[in-house]
């Protein structure tokens, strides 16, 4: 498996505003999902946080740290595979070095 196609601990996620794929933890609202997100240093529309990439002024979708399980870089364009990867479903502590708390 290519290094770019590997889920990583959120502690190592870039906070430079670049878009990344994130696994959102399962909750009462539904199963785990993958979303495109970026780190925002905060602005007049919201505080410093992870935001969904489809956020817009007046419609900010923010994720709290505990909501996000892991991340991976955006995959390179590959016309043979035009789908999102599956959410991470492994054991957090063993595979990602994180407590999830």
mmCIF file of C-alpha atoms in Angstrom:
data_model
loop_
_atom_site.group_PDB
_atom_site.id
_atom_site.type_symbol
_atom_site.label_atom_id
_atom_site.label_comp_id
_atom_site.label_asym_id
_atom_site.label_seq_id
_atom_site.Cartn_x
_atom_site.Cartn_y
_atom_site.Cartn_z
ATOM 1 C CA UNK A 1 0.000 0.000 0.000
ATOM 2 C CA UNK A 2 1.268 3.427 -0.894
ATOM 3 C CA UNK A 3 2.332 5.613 2.074
ATOM 4 C CA UNK A 4 -0.239 8.271 1.084
ATOM 5 C CA UNK A 5 -3.063 5.692 1.337
ATOM 6 C CA UNK A 6 -2.512 5.017 5.055
ATOM 7 C CA UNK A 7 -4.611 6.335 7.950
ATOM 8 C CA UNK A 8 -2.568 8.258 10.552
ATOM 9 C CA UNK A 9 -3.047 9.603 14.071
ATOM 10 C CA UNK A 10 -4.772 13.007 14.280
ATOM 11 C CA UNK A 11 -1.842 14.204 16.403
ATOM 12 C CA UNK A 12 0.241 14.250 13.208
ATOM 13 C CA UNK A 13 -2.383 15.994 11.024
ATOM 14 C CA UNK A 14 -1.162 19.171 9.295
ATOM 15 C CA UNK A 15 -2.549 22.395 10.713
ATOM 16 C CA UNK A 16 -1.489 24.565 7.786
ATOM 17 C CA UNK A 17 -4.920 24.826 6.120
ATOM 18 C CA UNK A 18 -4.319 22.045 3.596
ATOM 19 C CA UNK A 19 -7.228 19.741 2.843
ATOM 20 C CA UNK A 20 -7.019 16.199 4.223
ATOM 21 C CA UNK A 21 -9.324 13.189 4.539
ATOM 22 C CA UNK A 22 -10.545 12.447 8.071
ATOM 23 C CA UNK A 23 -12.460 9.567 9.645
ATOM 24 C CA UNK A 24 -15.310 10.860 11.787
ATOM 25 C CA UNK A 25 -15.987 8.551 14.727
ATOM 26 C CA UNK A 26 -19.299 6.681 14.822
ATOM 27 C CA UNK A 27 -21.883 8.257 17.129
ATOM 28 C CA UNK A 28 -25.582 8.284 17.936
ATOM 29 C CA UNK A 29 -26.059 10.262 14.714
ATOM 30 C CA UNK A 30 -24.635 7.510 12.513
ATOM 31 C CA UNK A 31 -21.736 5.231 11.536
ATOM 32 C CA UNK A 32 -18.143 6.307 10.896
ATOM 33 C CA UNK A 33 -17.703 8.461 7.807
ATOM 34 C CA UNK A 34 -14.912 9.983 5.767
ATOM 35 C CA UNK A 35 -14.931 13.745 5.152
ATOM 36 C CA UNK A 36 -12.660 16.311 3.536
ATOM 37 C CA UNK A 37 -11.469 18.784 6.192
ATOM 38 C CA UNK A 38 -8.860 21.437 6.977
ATOM 39 C CA UNK A 39 -7.489 23.205 10.074
ATOM 40 C CA UNK A 40 -8.697 26.770 10.493
ATOM 41 C CA UNK A 41 -6.699 29.155 12.668
ATOM 42 C CA UNK A 42 -9.946 30.959 13.433
ATOM 43 C CA UNK A 43 -11.544 33.999 11.886
ATOM 44 C CA UNK A 44 -14.620 36.204 12.243
ATOM 45 C CA UNK A 45 -16.797 33.170 11.402
ATOM 46 C CA UNK A 46 -15.515 30.720 14.009
ATOM 47 C CA UNK A 47 -12.843 29.629 16.461
ATOM 48 C CA UNK A 48 -9.658 27.687 15.772
ATOM 49 C CA UNK A 49 -10.784 24.162 14.831
ATOM 50 C CA UNK A 50 -11.086 21.445 12.223
ATOM 51 C CA UNK A 51 -13.650 22.433 9.605
ATOM 52 C CA UNK A 52 -15.371 20.479 6.859
ATOM 53 C CA UNK A 53 -14.109 21.668 3.488
ATOM 54 C CA UNK A 54 -17.651 22.477 2.342
ATOM 55 C CA UNK A 55 -18.016 25.068 5.120
ATOM 56 C CA UNK A 56 -18.812 28.602 4.099
ATOM 57 C CA UNK A 57 -19.215 31.907 5.954
ATOM 58 C CA UNK A 58 -22.395 31.661 8.007
ATOM 59 C CA UNK A 59 -22.469 27.864 7.544
ATOM 60 C CA UNK A 60 -19.375 26.594 9.412
ATOM 61 C CA UNK A 61 -19.173 22.859 10.045
ATOM 62 C CA UNK A 62 -16.627 22.348 12.841
ATOM 63 C CA UNK A 63 -15.313 19.105 14.287
ATOM 64 C CA UNK A 64 -14.155 18.786 17.893
ATOM 65 C CA UNK A 65 -10.872 16.855 18.312
ATOM 66 C CA UNK A 66 -12.592 13.785 19.861
ATOM 67 C CA UNK A 67 -14.927 13.501 16.853
ATOM 68 C CA UNK A 68 -12.040 12.785 14.482
ATOM 69 C CA UNK A 69 -10.343 9.398 14.645
ATOM 70 C CA UNK A 70 -7.552 9.656 12.063
ATOM 71 C CA UNK A 71 -6.460 11.307 8.817
ATOM 72 C CA UNK A 72 -4.704 10.700 5.509
ATOM 73 C CA UNK A 73 -3.397 12.998 2.785
ATOM 74 C CA UNK A 74 -5.534 13.610 -0.249
ATOM 75 C CA UNK A 75 -4.911 10.797 -2.718
ATOM 76 C CA UNK A 76 -3.382 11.621 -6.051
ATOM 77 C CA UNK A 77 -5.692 11.667 -9.052
ATOM 78 C CA UNK A 78 -6.291 8.113 -10.201
ATOM 79 C CA UNK A 79 -9.031 7.750 -12.801
ATOM 80 C CA UNK A 80 -9.267 4.009 -12.112
ATOM 81 C CA UNK A 81 -10.343 4.641 -8.503
ATOM 82 C CA UNK A 82 -12.704 7.597 -8.063
ATOM 83 C CA UNK A 83 -14.141 6.805 -4.636
ATOM 84 C CA UNK A 84 -13.399 7.767 -1.019
ATOM 85 C CA UNK A 85 -11.478 5.247 1.103
ATOM 86 C CA UNK A 86 -13.369 3.316 3.778
ATOM 87 C CA UNK A 87 -13.366 4.805 7.312
ATOM 88 C CA UNK A 88 -10.764 3.434 9.721
ATOM 89 C CA UNK A 89 -12.307 0.624 11.760
ATOM 90 C CA UNK A 90 -9.227 -0.796 13.495
ATOM 91 C CA UNK A 91 -8.253 -0.605 17.141
ATOM 92 C CA UNK A 92 -7.301 3.023 17.904
ATOM 93 C CA UNK A 93 -4.756 2.442 20.649
ATOM 94 C CA UNK A 94 -2.970 -0.384 18.888
ATOM 95 C CA UNK A 95 -2.910 1.038 15.352
ATOM 96 C CA UNK A 96 -2.950 4.830 15.694
ATOM 97 C CA UNK A 97 -1.224 5.511 19.014
ATOM 98 C CA UNK A 98 -4.191 7.541 20.266
ATOM 99 C CA UNK A 99 -6.640 7.205 23.122
ATOM 100 C CA UNK A 100 -9.615 8.661 21.289
ATOM 101 C CA UNK A 101 -10.540 10.739 24.321
#
